Coordinates of C-alpha atoms in Angstrom, one line a residue:
Chain A
M1 CA 168.8 -45.7 215.7
T2 CA 169.7 -42.1 215.1
V3 CA 169.5 -39.4 217.6
T4 CA 168.0 -37.0 215.0
P5 CA 165.0 -35.6 216.9
A6 CA 161.7 -35.6 215.1
V7 CA 160.7 -32.4 213.4
D8 CA 157.3 -31.1 214.3
P9 CA 155.9 -29.4 211.2
V10 CA 153.8 -27.0 213.3
R11 CA 156.7 -25.7 215.3
P12 CA 159.2 -23.8 213.2
E13 CA 161.5 -23.4 216.2
A14 CA 161.7 -27.2 216.5
V15 CA 163.4 -27.2 213.2
Q16 CA 166.0 -24.6 214.5
T17 CA 166.7 -26.9 217.5
A18 CA 166.9 -29.8 215.3
K19 CA 169.4 -28.2 213.2
R20 CA 171.5 -27.2 216.1
K21 CA 171.6 -30.7 217.3
L22 CA 172.6 -32.0 213.9
K23 CA 175.5 -29.5 213.8
G24 CA 176.8 -30.9 217.1
A25 CA 176.3 -34.5 216.0
G26 CA 180.0 -35.2 215.1
E27 CA 181.3 -33.5 218.1
P28 CA 182.3 -35.6 221.3
K29 CA 179.2 -34.3 223.1
A30 CA 177.0 -36.4 220.9
K31 CA 177.2 -39.6 223.0
P32 CA 176.0 -38.2 226.3
K33 CA 173.4 -36.5 224.6
S34 CA 172.0 -39.7 223.1
R35 CA 172.3 -41.3 226.4
K36 CA 170.3 -38.5 227.8
S37 CA 167.7 -38.6 225.2
F38 CA 167.3 -42.4 225.8
A39 CA 167.0 -41.6 229.5
M40 CA 164.2 -39.3 228.8
F41 CA 162.5 -42.1 226.9
L42 CA 162.9 -44.5 229.7
S43 CA 161.0 -42.1 232.0
I44 CA 157.9 -42.2 229.8
V45 CA 158.1 -46.0 229.4
P46 CA 155.9 -46.8 232.3
F47 CA 153.2 -44.6 230.8
L48 CA 153.7 -46.2 227.4
I49 CA 153.2 -49.6 229.0
L50 CA 149.8 -48.3 230.4
V51 CA 148.8 -47.2 227.0
F52 CA 149.8 -50.5 225.4
L53 CA 148.0 -52.6 228.1
F54 CA 144.7 -50.8 227.9
S55 CA 144.5 -49.6 224.3
Y56 CA 146.7 -51.8 222.1
F57 CA 146.7 -55.2 224.0
P58 CA 143.0 -55.5 223.9
L59 CA 143.1 -55.6 220.1
Y60 CA 144.5 -59.0 220.7
G61 CA 141.3 -60.0 222.3
W62 CA 139.6 -59.9 218.8
I63 CA 141.0 -63.4 218.5
Y64 CA 138.3 -64.6 220.9
S65 CA 135.8 -63.9 218.2
L66 CA 137.3 -67.0 216.3
F67 CA 137.0 -69.3 219.3
D68 CA 134.0 -70.6 221.4
Y69 CA 135.6 -68.8 224.5
R70 CA 134.7 -70.1 227.9
P71 CA 136.5 -68.1 230.7
A72 CA 136.7 -71.2 232.8
R73 CA 138.6 -73.2 230.3
G74 CA 140.9 -70.2 229.1
L75 CA 141.6 -69.6 225.3
D76 CA 143.8 -72.8 225.1
G77 CA 140.9 -75.0 226.1
S78 CA 138.4 -73.3 224.0
E79 CA 137.4 -74.6 220.6
F80 CA 138.4 -72.9 217.4
V81 CA 135.2 -72.1 215.5
G82 CA 136.4 -69.9 212.7
L83 CA 133.8 -67.4 211.5
Q84 CA 131.0 -69.2 213.1
W85 CA 129.9 -66.3 215.2
F86 CA 129.9 -63.9 212.3
E87 CA 127.9 -66.4 210.3
L88 CA 125.5 -66.7 213.2
L89 CA 124.9 -63.1 213.2
V90 CA 123.2 -63.3 209.9
S91 CA 122.1 -66.9 209.7
S92 CA 118.6 -67.2 211.5
P93 CA 115.7 -65.0 210.9
T94 CA 115.3 -64.3 214.6
Q95 CA 118.8 -63.3 215.0
L96 CA 118.7 -61.1 211.9
K97 CA 115.4 -59.5 213.1
Q98 CA 117.1 -58.8 216.6
I99 CA 120.3 -57.3 215.0
G100 CA 118.0 -55.2 212.5
Q101 CA 116.2 -53.7 215.5
V102 CA 119.3 -53.0 217.4
M103 CA 120.7 -51.2 214.3
A104 CA 117.5 -49.4 213.9
N105 CA 117.7 -48.2 217.5
T106 CA 121.3 -47.2 217.0
L107 CA 120.9 -45.2 213.9
G108 CA 117.5 -43.9 214.8
M109 CA 118.8 -42.4 218.0
S110 CA 122.0 -41.2 216.3
F111 CA 120.0 -39.4 213.7
L112 CA 117.6 -37.9 216.2
G113 CA 120.6 -36.6 217.9
I114 CA 122.1 -35.2 214.6
A115 CA 118.7 -33.7 213.7
T116 CA 118.5 -31.8 217.2
S117 CA 122.3 -30.8 216.9
I118 CA 121.2 -27.4 215.8
L119 CA 119.6 -26.7 219.0
P120 CA 122.8 -25.7 220.7
L121 CA 123.5 -23.2 218.1
A122 CA 120.1 -21.7 218.3
F123 CA 120.4 -21.6 222.1
A124 CA 123.6 -19.5 221.8
V125 CA 122.3 -17.3 219.1
F126 CA 119.1 -16.4 221.1
L127 CA 120.9 -16.1 224.4
N128 CA 123.3 -13.7 222.7
E129 CA 120.5 -11.4 222.0
I130 CA 119.9 -11.0 225.8
K131 CA 121.9 -8.1 227.0
A132 CA 121.6 -8.4 230.8
K133 CA 124.9 -10.1 231.7
W134 CA 123.7 -11.3 235.1
F135 CA 120.8 -13.2 233.4
K136 CA 123.0 -14.8 230.9
N137 CA 125.4 -15.9 233.6
I138 CA 122.6 -17.5 235.6
V139 CA 121.1 -19.2 232.5
Q140 CA 124.5 -20.6 231.6
T141 CA 125.2 -21.9 235.0
L142 CA 121.9 -23.6 235.5
T143 CA 121.7 -25.1 232.1
T144 CA 125.2 -26.4 232.0
L145 CA 124.9 -28.1 235.3
P146 CA 123.1 -31.3 234.2
N147 CA 126.0 -32.2 231.8
F148 CA 128.2 -32.7 234.9
I149 CA 126.1 -35.4 236.6
S150 CA 126.1 -39.1 235.9
W151 CA 123.5 -40.8 233.9
V152 CA 122.6 -42.8 237.2
L153 CA 121.7 -39.4 238.7
V154 CA 119.6 -38.5 235.6
Y155 CA 117.9 -41.8 235.9
M156 CA 117.3 -41.0 239.6
I157 CA 115.8 -37.6 238.5
A158 CA 113.6 -39.4 235.8
F159 CA 112.6 -42.0 238.4
S160 CA 111.5 -39.5 241.1
L161 CA 109.7 -37.2 238.5
F162 CA 108.1 -39.9 236.1
S163 CA 107.8 -43.2 237.9
T164 CA 104.1 -44.3 238.8
T165 CA 104.6 -42.8 242.2
G166 CA 106.7 -39.9 240.9
L167 CA 105.9 -36.3 241.1
V168 CA 104.2 -35.9 237.7
N169 CA 101.8 -38.7 238.3
T170 CA 100.9 -37.6 241.8
V171 CA 100.3 -34.0 240.6
L172 CA 98.2 -35.4 237.6
I173 CA 96.1 -37.6 240.0
D174 CA 95.7 -35.0 242.6
S175 CA 94.3 -32.5 240.0
G176 CA 91.9 -35.2 238.9
L177 CA 93.1 -35.3 235.3
I178 CA 93.9 -39.0 235.5
T179 CA 92.9 -41.8 237.9
I180 CA 95.5 -44.4 237.0
P181 CA 99.1 -43.4 237.1
M182 CA 100.7 -43.1 233.6
K183 CA 103.7 -45.5 232.8
F184 CA 106.3 -43.0 231.5
L185 CA 109.4 -45.2 232.3
D186 CA 108.0 -48.9 232.0
S187 CA 106.8 -48.4 228.7
D188 CA 107.7 -49.3 225.1
Q189 CA 106.2 -46.1 223.8
N190 CA 108.3 -43.2 222.3
V191 CA 111.5 -44.7 223.7
W192 CA 113.7 -42.9 221.2
L193 CA 112.0 -39.6 221.7
T194 CA 112.3 -39.9 225.6
M195 CA 116.1 -40.8 225.2
M196 CA 116.5 -37.7 223.0
A197 CA 114.8 -35.5 225.4
W198 CA 117.0 -36.6 228.3
S199 CA 120.1 -36.2 226.1
I200 CA 118.9 -32.6 225.3
W201 CA 118.2 -31.9 228.9
K202 CA 121.8 -33.0 229.9
G203 CA 123.6 -31.6 227.0
L204 CA 122.0 -28.5 225.5
G205 CA 123.4 -25.9 227.7
W206 CA 126.7 -27.2 227.6
G207 CA 126.6 -27.7 223.8
A208 CA 125.8 -24.0 223.5
I209 CA 128.9 -22.9 225.3
M210 CA 131.2 -23.4 222.3
Y211 CA 128.9 -21.4 220.1
L212 CA 128.8 -18.6 222.7
A213 CA 132.4 -18.4 222.7
A214 CA 132.6 -18.3 218.9
I215 CA 130.0 -15.5 218.9
A216 CA 132.1 -13.4 221.4
G217 CA 134.9 -13.8 218.9
I218 CA 132.9 -12.4 216.0
D219 CA 134.3 -9.1 214.7
Q220 CA 131.8 -6.3 216.0
S221 CA 132.4 -4.2 213.0
L222 CA 130.5 -6.7 211.0
Y223 CA 127.3 -5.8 213.2
E224 CA 127.9 -2.2 213.0
S225 CA 128.2 -2.0 209.3
A226 CA 125.0 -4.3 209.1
K227 CA 123.1 -1.9 211.3
V228 CA 124.3 1.1 209.2
D229 CA 122.8 -0.7 206.2
G230 CA 119.5 -1.0 208.1
A231 CA 119.5 -4.6 209.1
G232 CA 117.2 -5.3 212.0
R233 CA 117.7 -7.8 214.8
F234 CA 116.7 -11.0 213.0
K235 CA 118.6 -10.1 209.7
T236 CA 121.8 -9.7 211.7
M237 CA 121.2 -12.8 213.5
W238 CA 120.6 -14.8 210.4
Y239 CA 123.0 -13.1 208.0
I240 CA 125.9 -12.5 210.4
T241 CA 125.8 -14.7 213.6
V242 CA 124.6 -18.0 212.1
P243 CA 127.1 -17.9 209.1
Q244 CA 130.1 -17.2 211.5
L245 CA 129.0 -20.2 213.5
M246 CA 128.6 -22.7 210.6
P247 CA 132.2 -23.8 210.6
T248 CA 131.9 -24.9 214.2
Y249 CA 128.6 -26.6 213.5
F250 CA 130.1 -28.3 210.5
V251 CA 133.0 -29.8 212.6
L252 CA 130.6 -31.1 215.2
L253 CA 128.2 -32.5 212.6
L254 CA 131.0 -34.4 211.0
L255 CA 132.2 -35.8 214.3
S256 CA 128.6 -36.9 215.1
I257 CA 128.5 -38.7 211.8
A258 CA 131.8 -40.5 212.6
N259 CA 130.2 -41.4 215.9
L260 CA 127.0 -42.8 214.3
L261 CA 127.5 -46.2 215.9
N262 CA 129.0 -45.1 219.3
N263 CA 126.0 -44.1 221.3
G264 CA 127.6 -45.4 224.4
M265 CA 125.9 -47.6 226.8
E266 CA 125.4 -45.8 230.2
Q267 CA 122.3 -43.9 229.3
Y268 CA 120.6 -46.9 227.7
Y269 CA 121.6 -49.3 230.4
V270 CA 120.3 -47.2 233.4
F271 CA 117.0 -46.5 231.6
Q272 CA 116.8 -50.1 230.3
N273 CA 113.9 -52.3 231.7
A274 CA 111.8 -55.3 230.6
F275 CA 109.3 -53.1 228.9
N276 CA 111.4 -50.9 226.8
K277 CA 114.4 -53.3 226.1
E278 CA 113.4 -53.9 222.5
Y279 CA 113.7 -50.1 221.5
I280 CA 116.4 -49.0 223.9
Q281 CA 119.0 -51.6 223.0
V282 CA 121.6 -49.7 221.1
L283 CA 124.8 -51.4 219.7
D284 CA 126.9 -50.6 222.7
L285 CA 124.2 -52.0 225.2
Y286 CA 123.5 -54.9 223.0
V287 CA 127.2 -56.0 223.2
Y288 CA 127.1 -55.6 226.9
N289 CA 123.7 -57.6 227.1
V290 CA 125.1 -60.4 225.0
G291 CA 128.6 -60.6 226.3
I292 CA 128.2 -59.9 230.1
T293 CA 124.5 -60.5 230.9
G294 CA 124.2 -63.3 228.4
N295 CA 127.7 -64.6 228.8
S296 CA 128.5 -65.1 225.2
L297 CA 131.9 -63.4 225.3
S298 CA 132.8 -64.5 221.8
M299 CA 129.7 -63.6 220.1
A300 CA 129.8 -60.0 221.8
T301 CA 133.6 -59.8 220.7
A302 CA 132.6 -60.5 217.3
I303 CA 129.9 -57.8 217.3
S304 CA 132.1 -55.1 218.9
M305 CA 134.8 -55.9 216.5
L306 CA 132.6 -55.1 213.6
K307 CA 131.5 -52.1 215.3
S308 CA 135.1 -50.9 215.9
I309 CA 136.1 -51.4 212.4
I310 CA 133.2 -49.7 210.9
S311 CA 133.6 -46.8 213.3
V312 CA 137.2 -46.4 212.1
I313 CA 136.2 -46.5 208.6
L314 CA 133.4 -43.8 209.3
L315 CA 135.9 -41.6 210.9
L316 CA 138.4 -41.8 208.2
T317 CA 135.8 -41.1 205.6
V318 CA 134.6 -38.1 207.5
N319 CA 138.0 -36.9 208.0
W320 CA 138.8 -37.2 204.2
L321 CA 135.4 -35.4 203.5
A322 CA 136.5 -32.6 205.8
K323 CA 139.8 -32.3 204.1
R324 CA 138.2 -32.1 200.7
V325 CA 135.4 -29.6 201.9
R326 CA 137.1 -27.3 204.3
G327 CA 140.8 -27.9 203.6
T328 CA 141.6 -29.1 207.0
A329 CA 141.4 -32.4 208.6
L330 CA 139.5 -33.2 211.8
I331 CA 142.1 -35.4 213.4
Chain B
M1 CA 108.9 16.1 207.9
T2 CA 106.8 13.2 206.4
A3 CA 110.1 11.3 206.3
A4 CA 110.7 12.0 209.9
V5 CA 107.2 11.0 211.0
H6 CA 107.4 7.8 208.8
S7 CA 110.8 6.8 210.4
G8 CA 109.3 7.5 213.8
T9 CA 106.4 5.0 213.3
T10 CA 108.8 2.3 212.1
A11 CA 110.8 2.9 215.0
I12 CA 107.8 2.5 217.4
R13 CA 106.7 -0.5 215.5
E14 CA 110.2 -2.0 215.8
E15 CA 110.4 -1.2 219.4
K16 CA 107.1 -3.0 219.9
G17 CA 108.3 -6.2 218.0
S18 CA 111.4 -5.9 219.8
F19 CA 109.7 -5.9 223.2
A20 CA 107.7 -8.8 222.3
F21 CA 110.8 -10.8 221.0
K22 CA 112.5 -9.7 224.3
A23 CA 109.9 -11.0 226.5
F24 CA 109.5 -14.2 224.7
N25 CA 113.3 -14.8 224.6
Y26 CA 113.6 -14.2 228.3
L27 CA 110.6 -16.5 229.0
V28 CA 112.0 -19.4 227.0
F29 CA 115.5 -19.3 228.7
V30 CA 113.8 -18.8 232.2
L31 CA 111.7 -21.9 231.5
F32 CA 114.6 -24.0 230.2
A33 CA 116.7 -22.8 233.2
L34 CA 113.9 -23.9 235.6
I35 CA 113.6 -27.3 233.9
C36 CA 117.4 -27.8 234.4
A37 CA 117.4 -26.7 238.0
Y38 CA 114.1 -27.8 239.5
P39 CA 115.0 -31.5 239.7
F40 CA 118.1 -30.8 241.8
Y41 CA 115.9 -28.5 244.0
Y42 CA 113.3 -31.2 244.3
L43 CA 115.9 -33.8 245.4
I44 CA 117.2 -31.5 248.0
I45 CA 113.9 -30.4 249.7
N46 CA 112.7 -34.0 249.7
S47 CA 115.8 -35.2 251.6
I48 CA 115.4 -32.6 254.3
S49 CA 111.5 -32.9 254.6
S50 CA 109.3 -35.0 256.8
N51 CA 109.9 -38.5 255.3
D52 CA 106.2 -39.5 255.4
L53 CA 105.2 -36.4 253.4
S54 CA 108.0 -36.9 250.8
A55 CA 107.1 -40.6 250.3
Q56 CA 103.6 -39.5 249.3
G57 CA 105.0 -37.0 246.9
D58 CA 103.6 -33.8 248.8
I59 CA 106.9 -32.0 248.8
R60 CA 106.8 -30.0 245.7
W61 CA 107.9 -26.3 246.2
L62 CA 109.0 -25.9 249.7
P63 CA 110.5 -28.3 252.4
E64 CA 108.0 -29.2 255.2
G65 CA 108.9 -30.7 258.6
F66 CA 112.6 -29.8 258.2
H67 CA 115.0 -32.3 259.6
L68 CA 118.5 -33.6 258.8
E69 CA 118.1 -37.2 260.3
N70 CA 118.3 -38.6 256.8
Y71 CA 121.9 -37.6 256.4
R72 CA 123.0 -39.1 259.7
E73 CA 120.9 -42.4 259.2
V74 CA 121.8 -43.0 255.6
F75 CA 125.4 -43.5 256.5
Q76 CA 124.3 -46.4 258.7
L77 CA 123.1 -48.3 255.7
P78 CA 125.2 -51.3 255.0
G79 CA 128.0 -50.3 252.5
L80 CA 127.3 -46.7 252.2
G81 CA 130.1 -45.2 254.1
R82 CA 132.5 -47.7 252.5
A83 CA 131.2 -46.7 248.9
A84 CA 131.6 -43.0 249.9
L85 CA 135.3 -43.7 250.7
V86 CA 135.9 -45.7 247.6
S87 CA 134.3 -42.8 245.5
L88 CA 136.3 -40.3 247.3
G89 CA 139.5 -42.3 247.1
R90 CA 139.3 -43.0 243.3
T91 CA 138.5 -39.3 242.6
V92 CA 141.5 -38.0 244.6
L93 CA 144.0 -40.6 243.6
G94 CA 142.7 -40.9 240.0
T95 CA 142.8 -37.1 239.5
V96 CA 146.2 -36.7 241.0
A97 CA 147.6 -39.5 238.9
T98 CA 146.3 -38.3 235.5
V99 CA 147.2 -34.7 236.4
L100 CA 150.7 -35.5 237.1
A101 CA 151.0 -37.9 234.1
S102 CA 149.4 -35.4 231.7
A103 CA 151.7 -32.8 232.8
F104 CA 154.8 -34.9 232.5
L105 CA 153.9 -36.6 229.2
G106 CA 152.6 -33.3 227.8
F107 CA 155.8 -31.7 228.7
M108 CA 158.1 -34.5 227.5
F109 CA 156.4 -34.5 224.0
T110 CA 157.5 -31.1 223.6
Q111 CA 161.0 -31.9 224.1
A112 CA 162.9 -32.5 220.7
R113 CA 165.6 -34.6 222.4
L114 CA 163.2 -37.3 223.4
W115 CA 164.0 -40.5 221.8
G116 CA 161.3 -41.3 219.1
R117 CA 159.3 -38.4 220.2
A118 CA 157.0 -38.1 217.2
F119 CA 156.5 -41.8 217.1
W120 CA 155.5 -42.3 220.7
Y121 CA 153.3 -39.1 220.7
R122 CA 151.3 -40.4 217.8
A123 CA 151.1 -43.9 219.4
V124 CA 149.6 -42.2 222.4
V125 CA 147.2 -39.9 220.6
I126 CA 145.8 -42.3 218.2
T127 CA 144.1 -44.3 221.0
M128 CA 141.7 -41.6 221.1
Y129 CA 140.1 -42.7 217.8
F130 CA 139.9 -46.4 218.2
N131 CA 138.7 -48.8 220.8
A132 CA 139.1 -52.6 220.7
G133 CA 135.6 -52.8 222.2
L134 CA 133.8 -53.5 225.5
I135 CA 134.4 -57.2 225.7
P136 CA 138.1 -57.4 224.5
V137 CA 138.9 -54.8 227.1
F138 CA 136.9 -56.7 229.8
I139 CA 138.7 -59.9 229.1
I140 CA 142.1 -58.1 229.2
M141 CA 141.2 -56.7 232.6
K142 CA 140.4 -60.0 233.8
T143 CA 143.7 -61.5 232.5
L144 CA 145.5 -58.6 234.3
G145 CA 143.8 -59.4 237.4
L146 CA 142.1 -56.0 237.5
T147 CA 138.7 -57.4 238.1
N148 CA 137.5 -56.7 241.7
N149 CA 140.5 -54.6 242.1
F150 CA 140.6 -50.9 243.3
W151 CA 143.3 -50.2 240.7
V152 CA 140.9 -50.7 237.8
Y153 CA 139.5 -47.4 238.8
I154 CA 142.9 -45.7 238.6
L155 CA 145.3 -47.4 236.0
P156 CA 143.3 -47.2 232.8
F157 CA 142.6 -43.6 233.7
I158 CA 146.2 -42.3 234.0
V159 CA 147.2 -41.6 230.5
Q160 CA 144.5 -39.5 228.7
P161 CA 145.5 -38.5 225.2
F162 CA 143.2 -35.4 225.2
N163 CA 144.7 -34.1 228.4
I164 CA 148.2 -34.7 227.0
I165 CA 147.3 -32.6 223.9
L166 CA 145.9 -29.9 226.0
V167 CA 149.2 -29.7 228.2
K168 CA 151.4 -30.0 225.2
T169 CA 149.7 -27.2 223.3
F170 CA 150.0 -25.1 226.6
V171 CA 153.8 -25.8 227.1
E172 CA 154.3 -24.9 223.4
S173 CA 152.8 -21.5 224.1
M174 CA 155.0 -20.8 226.8
P175 CA 158.1 -18.6 226.2
E176 CA 161.1 -20.8 225.5
S177 CA 163.5 -18.6 227.2
L178 CA 162.1 -19.9 230.4
Q179 CA 163.4 -23.4 229.8
E180 CA 166.5 -22.3 228.1
A181 CA 167.6 -20.2 231.0
A182 CA 167.2 -23.0 233.4
E183 CA 169.3 -25.4 231.0
V184 CA 172.1 -22.7 230.9
D185 CA 172.1 -22.8 234.6
G186 CA 172.7 -26.6 234.3
A187 CA 169.5 -28.0 235.2
N188 CA 168.5 -31.3 233.5
V189 CA 165.3 -32.0 231.8
F190 CA 163.6 -33.4 234.8
Q191 CA 164.6 -30.4 237.0
V192 CA 163.4 -28.1 234.3
F193 CA 160.0 -29.8 234.3
W194 CA 159.6 -30.0 238.1
R195 CA 161.0 -26.7 239.0
I196 CA 160.2 -24.4 235.9
V197 CA 157.5 -25.8 233.8
L198 CA 155.1 -27.6 236.3
P199 CA 154.7 -24.4 238.4
N200 CA 153.9 -22.5 235.3
M201 CA 151.2 -24.9 234.2
T202 CA 148.6 -24.4 236.9
P203 CA 145.9 -23.0 234.8
I204 CA 145.8 -25.9 232.3
L205 CA 146.3 -28.3 235.1
A206 CA 143.4 -27.0 236.9
T207 CA 141.3 -27.6 233.9
V208 CA 142.5 -31.2 233.5
A209 CA 141.9 -31.8 237.3
I210 CA 138.4 -30.6 237.3
F211 CA 137.5 -32.6 234.3
S212 CA 139.2 -35.8 235.7
A213 CA 137.6 -35.3 239.2
V214 CA 134.1 -35.0 237.8
A215 CA 134.6 -38.0 235.3
Q216 CA 136.0 -40.0 238.3
W217 CA 133.2 -39.2 240.8
N218 CA 130.6 -39.9 238.1
S219 CA 131.9 -43.0 236.7
F220 CA 129.6 -46.1 236.8
Q221 CA 130.4 -48.4 234.1
D222 CA 133.7 -49.5 235.4
T223 CA 132.1 -50.7 238.5
L224 CA 129.3 -52.3 236.7
L225 CA 131.8 -54.2 234.5
Y226 CA 134.7 -55.1 236.6
I227 CA 133.4 -55.2 240.3
T228 CA 131.4 -57.7 242.0
D229 CA 133.0 -57.3 245.4
Q230 CA 130.5 -55.1 247.3
S231 CA 133.4 -53.5 249.4
L232 CA 134.5 -51.9 246.1
Y233 CA 131.2 -50.4 245.1
T234 CA 131.0 -46.7 244.4
L235 CA 128.3 -44.4 245.4
Q236 CA 127.0 -44.0 241.8
F237 CA 126.7 -47.8 241.8
L238 CA 125.0 -48.0 245.1
L239 CA 122.6 -45.3 244.2
Y240 CA 121.8 -47.3 240.9
M241 CA 121.1 -50.4 243.1
F242 CA 118.9 -48.3 245.5
I243 CA 116.8 -47.1 242.7
N244 CA 116.2 -50.6 241.2
Q245 CA 116.0 -52.8 244.2
A246 CA 113.1 -51.6 246.1
A247 CA 112.7 -54.7 248.2
S248 CA 116.3 -54.7 249.4
L249 CA 116.1 -51.2 250.0
A250 CA 113.1 -51.5 252.2
S251 CA 114.8 -54.0 254.4
A252 CA 118.0 -51.8 254.5
A253 CA 115.8 -48.9 255.6
Q254 CA 114.2 -51.0 258.4
Q255 CA 117.7 -51.8 259.5
A256 CA 118.6 -48.2 259.5
G257 CA 115.5 -47.1 261.2
G258 CA 115.6 -49.8 263.7
N259 CA 118.6 -48.1 265.4
L260 CA 116.3 -45.4 266.7
G261 CA 113.4 -47.9 267.2
S262 CA 110.9 -46.5 269.7
I263 CA 111.8 -42.8 269.5
A264 CA 111.6 -42.6 265.8
S265 CA 108.6 -41.0 264.5
A266 CA 107.0 -41.4 261.0
A267 CA 108.6 -38.1 259.9
T268 CA 112.2 -39.3 260.4
N269 CA 111.6 -43.1 259.6
Q270 CA 113.6 -44.1 256.6
T271 CA 111.6 -44.8 253.5
A272 CA 112.8 -46.0 250.1
T273 CA 112.1 -42.5 248.9
S274 CA 114.1 -40.6 251.7
I275 CA 117.0 -43.0 251.1
R276 CA 117.1 -42.6 247.4
M277 CA 116.7 -38.7 247.7
T278 CA 119.4 -38.4 250.5
V279 CA 121.9 -40.6 248.6
S280 CA 121.4 -38.6 245.4
V281 CA 121.9 -35.5 247.1
I282 CA 125.1 -36.8 248.7
V283 CA 126.2 -37.8 245.1
V284 CA 125.3 -34.6 243.5
L285 CA 126.2 -32.0 246.1
P286 CA 130.0 -32.0 245.5
I287 CA 129.2 -31.2 241.9
I288 CA 126.7 -28.4 242.7
F289 CA 129.4 -27.0 245.0
I290 CA 132.3 -27.1 242.8
Y291 CA 130.7 -26.3 239.5
P292 CA 130.0 -22.6 239.9
L293 CA 133.5 -22.0 241.3
F294 CA 135.2 -23.8 238.6
Q295 CA 133.0 -23.0 235.6
R296 CA 135.6 -21.0 233.9
F297 CA 138.0 -23.8 234.0
F298 CA 135.4 -26.0 232.4
V299 CA 134.7 -23.5 229.7
K300 CA 138.5 -23.0 229.0
G301 CA 138.9 -26.7 228.8
I302 CA 136.1 -27.1 226.0
M303 CA 137.6 -24.1 224.2
L304 CA 141.1 -25.5 224.2
G305 CA 139.7 -28.8 223.0
A306 CA 137.9 -27.1 220.1
V307 CA 141.1 -25.5 218.9
K308 CA 142.6 -28.9 218.6
G309 CA 139.7 -31.1 218.0

């Protein structure tokens, strides 16, 4: 192994150091230096081991998708079944229907998320029209707070407001509008939309922060010249602010396309119940339900393996697209 | 003259439209801010109000029958004090560990002398973009003996590629003369890190720390997946159980209420509602308190992330 340090393309000064190092390579000092360089490496080894254990080693676990894995028997005692689980996924009509519904939920909710991804941008553009600084600060603090609580707590809030004995139902009953409490949570109606609404409640204010910062960076002379040209409030918003935010929006849009299959499971897990299960089960939750609740570890591995592969392909595609369109890659 | 009159009327018209727009704009933001904030307020007033009123859903705008008994009694629930310790422990330990690791690795990856620097850096960063999946990770955790083990809350959390990128970018923006001067004085790379670089990194480390602490405090999924031993439950997990298991909660409530027995009145008797509300407030209060103080660090974090991401 050579001691030539890797050259970082984004740091011209690194090239300088590298050249300096190369010049000294033939001198007697070279040996202690390489020893030092290796000692430095040794100091990060414990961390590299952690990365290997928790990120790379689990890839080996994909092998479980080829076995009928039973934890009690271990991998050696489990039967090798080849591609049985993958075939099973598409073999029976019931299974196919279930997977179809899970995919519909996953993509449906992802697309709803993408469709509403313009909201944080609009939030920022309109908040920017308010001149009172104290008001902006209060709005920002209050609307970003939900982003920092857990989904369990969001569910607790949903429970205390929307359960059959919750605030909304007691208010409606007290005012005589309804006599039987409405079932907001234990219901298979509008599950996608309710999930979308909670995502917006939690994420909108925070999502706007990046756009607000981008707005703060817009060259003020653009606004001044627009004003001189007679552009009113809406015209400057539409022709100056919005176009300036488009690059940021575009990057986030591409990332959300790359994450089409990665809805995460926490939100859907906490809101899941016997009534809404059919429509709330996204891919991540399905993997959990099949693997942990249903105890079919091999089957669940097969599904999550397919998911991981498709996600990486999506990410690379989107990255390639970004390179073609914008000239810079996302990752 | 006509021109002046004309421009005058448009100005008035514009002002009127502008006023309507402004009023509407303010109104929408006030409404949304209230929708965001009211649920928190609702939890808090219900946790300090008369328990029988709150169980009926009568506490909506102002607390009634103010008392703080709930906060004393809720800690007598089986497992709650322990869960609070676990949550606190993982938050403190996990945050310290990831802050130190991110600082050290972020710094080391700027050092051209590091053996195989570019390779190892890439090997770490690329893990942000793929995931073997829930079940393979679950099986590996089991193999490593990390199920029902407190360290499952800490170890997988230590090396965070995103934090490392943040720190690395930050160190690269520091004046090189700082490190060079120390090296001329004969300090080795670890001394440079510990004495020179680390003390100058506090702004970025504050950002990393605050994000990690919130993530640790809020974490729920790892308990769900890896923990069945009740002594390792976190507050988040306990709260989730309290919401879903009304029956067990009622008996727990009786146990807690039983301590006061005869002197307890209906107003301070624990109900399922009072316990849920109080535990929720205990879970959310640290966030509410630290958030306004550290808001600028959060904002800085997301901006730095945007530069790279």
